[in-house]
Amino acid sequence: MGVLSGLYPQRVFDHFEELTRIPRGSGNEKAVSDHLVSFAKEHDLFYVQDAANNVIIIKEASAGYETEEPLILQGHMDMVAVKDADCPLSLEHDALEIAVEGDTVYAKGTSLGGDDGIAVAYALAVLEDETLSHPRLEAVFTTDEEVGMNGAAAIDLSMLMGRRLLNIDSEEEGILTVGCAGGVRVHSVIPVNRKRQQGSLARIRIYGLLGGHSGAEIHKQRGNANVLMGRLLNGLSAKVPYALVSCTGGTKDNAIPIEAEAELIISPENRETVKSAVAEYERTYQKEYVNRDAGVRIELTIGENGGAQTEEKKYLSGDTATDSDYEALDEDSTKTVVRFLASVPDGVQAMSMDISGLVETSLNMGIVRLTGKGLETDHSIRSSVASAKDALREKLTALSALAGGTVSCHGDYPAWEYRKDSPLREQMIVQYREMFGKEPRVEVIHAGLECGLLSAKLPGLDCVSFGPDLTDIHTTSERMHIASVGRMYDYLRALIEKKK
């Protein structure tokens, strides 16, 4: 008996629970790709697995549907794998610990991977269902969607006959998505110099933020821990001199970071000034974010007797260092890093002038790391206007150059443009109305979907994205809503069975 036994639709939840036992963070998808191949072999279905671990599974039409237009079912197999700081699981090797609470499924201490495990579970349940009347079904499972849609960029779709595609990668029931922003990832490296310095070690930790998806939640203007840390460090530098030892925050470029930490070397006589300044920033942030991220907190610890602790010895360059010696950035590098973090744009940059309420352009500073290479940052840029996306990338490049750094870009994908004439969209609107007695919302979104890349490979492709309710995706608060999973699966079956 699985944790999800007894839930409807049972086979969907059976497949989803199997997926939670397979580590499948982006870049770690070989095992789940092989799982899909095993499924195809078990059910005697044609399949292709490519070098990027993408998988295509094809099931020929059932009796009476041979002349119907083929239908493509599409989703990605990877997930944003994040965990709480105190979670002991290895997201590269361990199964998730899932549980049911009320009408929701969640994972203890980690993200759940409903984005986009539910698409895989839906497709597998459909492919194995011998009671379902259907046209030729072409299931496309892609990899590395969450880190730049690399699988969709690499996949060969020339074998597909269908030109109707259901992308099951939306997270709100009742919404049909028909267009999305394009995006690109930008990695910046700012070189630094270190030298041995003495003083008290102050450790500042910003935490308690909600985070969220950098596309779906960016308009909510939640706090970005990396941005808040840059602002604090810059303000603190005007009050007391310090040397930066470490700075880290965020785990994924497309997840709004919920926590950041920095370590500074300060003079013992400045301890009280630092305490007062950090406390003032906590009050300021709590006031500013009271209606959007009220849980923000700042923790400050300053070591006794110069601040040295056993784990802090990793910053020392030699065995002869004293208890108050640290390898910290020199004065110029500290200023450069702090000013860069304080000046980098973040969040919503422009709203659409064509669609009310739609974010046009944004970016998210998802990862900050002070490493042996220097200050490394990772940004996710999104825009429905290609030139605006390019301009923001150029701005990051210019800011990095001013700081003496360089950038590299990857995962560039095009926007999925709204199609005025869409028979699939019209069919889905009618079917939704018939089943649920109300109109679905038809939207263009700021979050990225693979439909733009797939449309470029299949001219004339008619795409619509939908899915059940998933909340707080890309965070450890992620929830999958059970009743919604059932309703949207029934909707999917009806779309498949209904003849033109």
XYZ file of C-alpha atoms in Angstrom:
500
model
C 0.000 0.000 0.000
C 1.423 3.326 -1.069
C 1.016 6.622 0.724
C -1.373 7.765 -2.016
C -3.466 4.576 -2.111
C -7.205 5.221 -2.196
C -6.958 8.552 -3.991
C -8.784 9.259 -7.266
C -7.674 8.745 -9.976
C -5.739 5.878 -8.455
C -3.474 5.045 -11.386
C -2.445 8.689 -11.753
C -1.466 8.816 -8.088
C 0.248 5.422 -8.338
C 2.452 6.716 -11.136
C 3.094 9.982 -9.333
C 4.153 8.163 -6.157
C 6.573 6.070 -8.221
C 8.079 9.287 -9.550
C 8.635 10.627 -6.026
C 10.870 7.608 -5.358
C 13.155 8.555 -8.268
C 15.476 11.567 -7.773
C 14.840 13.798 -10.779
C 16.155 17.267 -10.149
C 17.233 19.038 -13.314
C 20.421 17.451 -14.646
C 19.724 14.207 -12.769
C 17.075 12.646 -15.015
C 18.670 9.474 -16.386
C 16.884 7.260 -13.868
C 13.436 8.706 -14.531
C 14.099 8.629 -18.279
C 14.938 4.915 -18.002
C 11.775 4.436 -15.938
C 9.718 5.777 -18.845
C 11.509 3.471 -21.274
C 10.736 0.503 -19.012
C 7.078 1.534 -18.986
C 7.008 1.620 -22.796
C 8.624 -1.802 -23.039
C 6.240 -3.268 -20.456
C 3.230 -2.030 -22.437
C 4.691 -2.912 -25.847
C 4.651 0.706 -27.016
C 6.987 2.339 -29.516
C 9.495 4.638 -27.838
C 12.581 6.738 -28.513
C 15.106 7.829 -25.892
C 17.670 10.353 -27.090
C 21.103 11.462 -25.883
C 19.508 14.246 -23.793
C 17.338 11.602 -22.047
C 14.157 12.927 -23.655
C 11.607 10.172 -24.225
C 8.826 9.880 -26.817
C 6.216 7.137 -26.419
C 3.614 6.480 -29.133
C 0.354 4.561 -28.862
C -1.555 3.932 -32.084
C -5.221 4.892 -32.383
C -7.893 2.648 -30.939
C -10.623 1.139 -33.101
C -12.849 3.784 -34.664
C -10.324 6.601 -34.112
C -7.872 5.724 -36.882
C -8.830 8.739 -39.006
C -8.831 11.222 -36.127
C -6.008 13.750 -35.911
C -3.194 12.564 -33.631
C -2.812 14.250 -30.247
C 0.468 15.112 -28.515
C 0.647 14.961 -24.708
C 3.647 16.848 -23.379
C 5.355 17.596 -20.083
C 8.819 17.630 -18.531
C 10.234 14.968 -16.250
C 12.595 17.133 -14.172
C 11.676 19.109 -11.064
C 13.088 21.990 -9.046
C 14.628 20.013 -6.189
C 14.893 22.191 -3.084
C 14.835 21.340 0.609
C 14.720 22.978 4.013
C 18.046 23.664 5.705
C 17.415 20.952 8.327
C 16.169 18.286 5.881
C 18.524 15.260 5.962
C 17.551 13.913 2.533
C 19.889 13.926 -0.432
C 17.862 15.184 -3.381
C 20.385 13.540 -5.713
C 19.947 10.065 -4.227
C 16.947 9.733 -1.876
C 13.235 9.259 -2.425
C 10.953 12.078 -1.311
C 8.944 11.589 1.876
C 5.419 12.347 0.714
C 2.295 12.686 2.829
C -1.396 13.558 2.562
C -2.940 16.412 4.505
C -6.600 17.133 3.903
C -7.102 17.526 0.160
C -3.402 17.995 -0.571
C -0.261 15.966 -1.190
C 3.078 17.380 -0.049
C 6.657 16.295 0.598
C 8.215 16.595 4.046
C 11.015 19.150 4.014
C 11.379 19.270 0.212
C 9.627 20.382 -2.925
C 7.086 17.850 -4.208
C 7.770 17.916 -7.952
C 4.141 18.202 -8.997
C 5.664 20.560 -11.533
C 5.826 18.621 -13.756
C 5.458 15.121 -12.353
C 1.706 15.350 -12.724
C 2.059 15.599 -16.521
C 4.119 12.407 -16.573
C 1.629 10.629 -14.285
C -1.347 11.734 -16.396
C 0.293 10.599 -19.630
C 1.319 7.197 -18.268
C -2.183 6.577 -16.913
C -3.675 7.458 -20.316
C -1.183 5.329 -22.241
C -1.896 2.208 -20.183
C -5.695 2.629 -20.147
C -7.197 0.070 -22.538
C -10.757 1.315 -21.841
C -10.021 4.731 -23.326
C -11.011 5.423 -26.947
C -8.340 7.626 -28.475
C -6.602 8.849 -31.628
C -2.887 8.182 -32.106
C -1.262 9.453 -28.893
C 2.240 10.871 -28.992
C 3.620 11.452 -25.472
C 6.658 13.714 -25.284
C 8.653 13.846 -22.034
C 11.463 16.416 -21.949
C 14.434 17.012 -19.646
C 16.105 20.032 -18.061
C 13.044 22.230 -18.502
C 13.640 24.001 -15.215
C 17.180 25.070 -16.116
C 16.624 26.443 -19.593
C 14.424 23.976 -21.529
C 17.508 22.180 -22.771
C 15.638 18.969 -23.499
C 13.032 20.707 -25.644
C 15.809 22.510 -27.504
C 17.578 19.214 -28.277
C 14.664 16.905 -29.053
C 13.929 15.653 -32.569
C 10.172 15.691 -33.218
C 10.294 14.750 -36.890
C 8.571 11.409 -36.218
C 5.463 13.079 -34.782
C 2.326 13.207 -36.901
C 0.272 15.355 -34.546
C -0.148 19.123 -34.778
C -2.308 19.467 -31.657
C -0.418 19.562 -28.375
C -1.660 19.479 -24.792
C 1.085 20.858 -22.559
C 0.257 19.716 -19.023
C 2.464 22.214 -17.236
C 0.101 24.810 -15.775
C -0.703 25.046 -12.096
C -4.195 26.477 -11.784
C -7.390 24.630 -12.642
C -9.730 26.507 -14.921
C -7.014 28.392 -16.766
C -6.070 27.611 -20.355
C -2.656 29.061 -21.121
C -2.113 30.053 -24.739
C 1.138 32.044 -24.685
C 4.163 32.731 -22.481
C 7.320 34.763 -22.097
C 10.715 33.805 -23.453
C 13.743 33.617 -21.194
C 17.471 33.244 -20.710
C 19.844 32.386 -17.836
C 22.785 34.677 -17.076
C 25.788 33.591 -14.967
C 28.095 36.337 -13.733
C 31.554 36.023 -12.174
C 33.169 38.996 -10.401
C 36.821 38.272 -9.474
C 37.964 39.125 -5.925
C 41.134 39.331 -3.873
C 41.481 37.947 -0.373
C 43.931 38.619 2.410
C 44.366 37.504 6.006
C 42.590 39.842 8.396
C 41.810 39.982 12.089
C 38.638 40.836 13.945
C 35.316 39.505 15.163
C 33.275 37.304 12.855
C 29.697 38.566 12.383
C 27.273 36.186 10.713
C 24.090 37.694 9.234
C 21.234 35.460 8.106
C 18.082 36.625 6.314
C 15.330 34.009 6.381
C 11.584 33.372 6.719
C 10.640 34.529 3.214
C 7.942 32.889 1.104
C 9.954 32.528 -2.106
C 8.183 31.016 -5.074
C 8.418 30.572 -8.835
C 10.299 33.425 -10.499
C 7.741 33.542 -13.287
C 4.439 32.667 -11.644
C 5.035 34.617 -8.412
C 7.310 37.459 -9.509
C 4.382 39.905 -9.739
C 3.607 39.351 -6.048
C 6.760 41.331 -5.183
C 7.887 38.938 -2.478
C 11.238 39.484 -0.842
C 14.347 38.134 -2.569
C 16.822 37.160 0.156
C 19.825 37.901 -2.063
C 18.549 41.368 -2.914
C 17.742 42.127 0.722
C 21.213 40.997 1.743
C 22.859 43.242 -0.846
C 20.847 46.192 0.384
C 21.738 45.494 4.016
C 25.451 45.039 3.319
C 25.563 48.247 1.308
C 23.816 50.229 4.025
C 26.016 48.726 6.727
C 29.157 49.725 4.835
C 28.208 53.380 5.332
C 28.145 52.905 9.104
C 31.141 50.689 9.872
C 34.126 49.296 7.954
C 34.122 45.534 7.468
C 35.635 42.809 5.298
C 33.394 40.260 3.609
C 34.308 36.622 4.271
C 31.411 34.767 2.655
C 28.064 35.399 1.010
C 25.578 32.776 -0.131
C 21.892 32.640 -0.989
C 19.374 30.737 -3.092
C 19.558 27.335 -4.743
C 17.884 27.750 -8.168
C 17.965 30.667 -10.580
C 14.238 30.334 -11.268
C 13.185 30.160 -7.603
C 12.905 33.368 -5.566
C 15.470 32.781 -2.786
C 14.073 32.435 0.727
C 17.347 32.646 2.655
C 20.772 34.299 2.404
C 23.785 34.420 4.718
C 26.894 36.588 4.901
C 29.946 36.579 7.180
C 31.902 39.739 7.923
C 35.038 40.649 9.815
C 34.375 43.659 12.053
C 36.373 45.452 14.716
C 35.308 44.485 18.262
C 34.509 48.114 19.076
C 31.883 48.170 16.293
C 29.854 45.232 17.600
C 27.060 47.363 19.072
C 26.822 49.538 15.962
C 26.435 46.424 13.815
C 23.780 45.004 16.143
C 21.825 48.245 16.037
C 22.066 48.550 12.242
C 20.972 44.958 11.586
C 18.044 45.304 13.991
C 16.976 48.460 12.181
C 17.059 46.662 8.825
C 14.888 43.880 10.226
C 12.296 46.419 11.359
C 12.465 48.161 7.997
C 12.000 44.956 6.007
C 9.134 43.788 8.200
C 7.385 47.117 7.694
C 7.965 47.196 3.930
C 6.909 43.582 3.397
C 4.103 43.349 5.956
C 1.484 42.669 3.264
C 3.560 40.453 0.959
C 6.285 38.681 2.955
C 5.575 39.290 6.617
C 7.730 36.415 7.865
C 11.065 38.024 6.977
C 13.618 37.822 9.800
C 17.289 38.702 10.257
C 19.538 36.786 12.628
C 22.904 38.175 13.761
C 25.572 36.279 15.663
C 28.961 37.697 16.565
C 31.623 35.281 17.780
C 33.228 35.658 21.178
C 36.996 36.081 21.657
C 37.499 37.399 18.176
C 34.745 35.267 16.670
C 36.665 32.165 15.567
C 34.772 28.871 15.602
C 35.938 25.449 14.414
C 33.894 25.459 11.196
C 35.158 28.926 10.388
C 38.732 27.663 9.987
C 37.865 26.809 6.389
C 38.563 30.442 5.555
C 42.131 30.318 6.912
C 44.995 30.023 4.456
C 47.537 28.391 6.770
C 48.038 26.459 9.984
C 49.693 29.396 11.756
C 46.575 31.589 11.828
C 45.358 32.797 15.219
C 41.793 32.536 16.564
C 40.937 35.925 15.083
C 42.534 35.474 11.650
C 40.357 35.017 8.540
C 40.811 34.941 4.799
C 38.476 37.811 3.861
C 38.059 40.036 0.820
C 40.307 43.047 0.740
C 38.801 46.521 0.937
C 38.393 47.050 -2.797
C 36.862 43.595 -3.419
C 34.440 44.020 -0.510
C 33.251 47.338 -1.955
C 32.936 45.912 -5.449
C 30.920 42.879 -4.383
C 28.618 44.818 -2.076
C 27.961 47.563 -4.601
C 27.264 45.034 -7.346
C 24.736 43.167 -5.172
C 23.079 46.436 -4.207
C 22.785 47.757 -7.765
C 21.691 44.718 -9.797
C 18.048 45.083 -10.942
C 15.601 42.451 -9.757
C 11.909 41.641 -10.005
C 9.335 43.152 -12.360
C 10.913 45.544 -14.862
C 7.935 46.232 -17.135
C 4.233 45.380 -17.390
C 2.556 44.490 -20.672
C 0.858 47.342 -22.494
C -1.270 44.838 -24.445
C -2.629 42.531 -21.729
C -3.766 44.060 -18.440
C -2.016 42.641 -15.373
C 0.576 40.639 -17.322
C 4.244 41.048 -16.466
C 6.194 41.763 -19.646
C 9.802 41.684 -18.399
C 11.443 40.534 -15.173
C 14.555 38.998 -13.716
C 15.392 37.029 -10.576
C 18.776 36.910 -8.829
C 18.252 33.321 -7.772
C 21.759 32.289 -6.683
C 24.639 34.142 -5.037
C 27.903 32.400 -4.105
C 31.270 33.788 -3.011
C 33.636 31.075 -4.245
C 37.264 30.617 -5.173
C 36.434 32.142 -8.572
C 34.886 35.235 -7.019
C 31.310 36.399 -6.626
C 29.122 34.125 -8.761
C 25.501 35.040 -9.433
C 22.787 33.378 -11.487
C 19.845 35.278 -12.909
C 16.708 34.124 -14.713
C 15.461 36.729 -17.212
C 11.968 36.521 -18.715
C 10.164 38.689 -21.256
C 7.426 38.392 -23.835
C 9.348 40.973 -25.896
C 12.579 39.581 -27.340
C 14.313 42.964 -27.531
C 13.479 43.708 -23.880
C 14.943 40.350 -22.873
C 18.115 41.154 -24.789
C 18.327 44.640 -23.252
C 18.143 43.230 -19.730
C 20.824 40.685 -20.541
C 22.995 43.508 -21.875
C 22.416 45.502 -18.685
C 23.648 42.610 -16.538
C 26.648 42.237 -18.833
C 27.466 45.941 -18.481
C 27.106 45.937 -14.687
C 29.343 42.885 -14.422
C 31.930 44.536 -16.672
C 31.930 47.653 -14.478
C 32.744 45.378 -11.543
C 35.544 43.740 -13.538
C 33.561 40.584 -14.202
C 32.257 38.517 -17.085
C 28.981 36.804 -17.942
C 27.919 33.667 -19.764
C 24.409 32.906 -20.987
C 22.557 29.642 -21.496
C 19.043 28.260 -21.778
C 17.829 30.956 -24.184
C 14.296 30.103 -25.327
C 11.737 32.028 -27.378
C 8.379 33.383 -26.306
C 5.317 31.336 -27.179
C 3.178 33.772 -29.144
C -0.601 33.873 -28.860
C -2.355 32.222 -31.807
C -5.546 33.979 -32.887
C -6.898 30.936 -34.754
C -6.755 27.874 -32.463
C -9.256 25.032 -33.019
C -7.736 23.186 -30.041
C -8.348 26.142 -27.750
C -11.965 26.387 -28.908
C -12.496 22.646 -28.351
C -11.071 22.913 -24.845
C -13.268 25.905 -23.983
C -16.398 24.046 -25.123
C -15.415 20.859 -23.281
C -14.704 22.759 -20.066
C -18.021 24.557 -20.278
C -19.897 21.286 -20.822
C -18.194 19.499 -17.922
C -18.054 22.237 -15.309
C -20.806 24.660 -16.245
C -18.578 27.716 -16.438
C -16.102 29.403 -18.707
C -12.377 28.745 -18.355
C -9.998 31.689 -18.254
C -7.787 31.971 -21.325
C -4.463 33.591 -20.459
C -0.975 34.445 -21.585
C 1.521 34.063 -18.718
C 4.940 35.339 -17.692
C 6.307 31.946 -16.637
C 8.141 29.955 -19.314
C 6.697 26.942 -21.127
C 8.233 24.705 -23.773
C 5.536 25.388 -26.364
C 7.557 28.120 -28.089
C 10.489 25.797 -28.741
C 8.229 22.916 -29.781
C 6.214 25.144 -32.131
C 9.424 26.112 -33.919
C 10.094 22.419 -34.556
C 6.546 21.586 -35.706
C 5.185 24.328 -38.018
C 1.474 24.865 -37.566
C 1.453 23.386 -34.064
C -1.672 24.277 -32.083
C -0.823 24.304 -28.343
C -2.734 24.837 -25.117
C -1.399 24.361 -21.592
C -3.516 23.328 -18.599
C -3.223 21.427 -15.353
C -4.594 20.872 -11.851
C -4.096 23.131 -8.867
C -0.501 23.168 -7.611
C 0.452 25.813 -5.065
C 3.845 27.169 -3.967
C 5.735 25.230 -6.637
C 9.550 25.349 -6.518
C 9.404 25.632 -2.715
C 9.192 23.254 0.249
C 5.613 24.470 0.777
C 4.472 22.958 -2.535
C 1.052 21.305 -2.459
C -0.854 19.228 -5.030
C -4.630 19.430 -4.663
C -6.157 15.968 -4.873
C -9.706 16.784 -6.026
C -8.347 19.065 -8.731
C -6.070 16.300 -10.015
C -9.159 14.133 -10.451
C -11.209 16.777 -12.220
C -8.452 17.684 -14.642
C -7.770 14.015 -15.409
C -11.434 13.523 -16.271
C -11.165 16.628 -18.454
C -8.098 15.213 -20.211
C -9.867 11.909 -20.893
C -12.869 13.746 -22.325
C -10.632 15.804 -24.640
C -8.963 12.640 -25.888
C -12.139 10.672 -26.482
C -14.185 13.421 -28.094
C -14.206 13.168 -31.869
C -14.131 16.236 -34.083
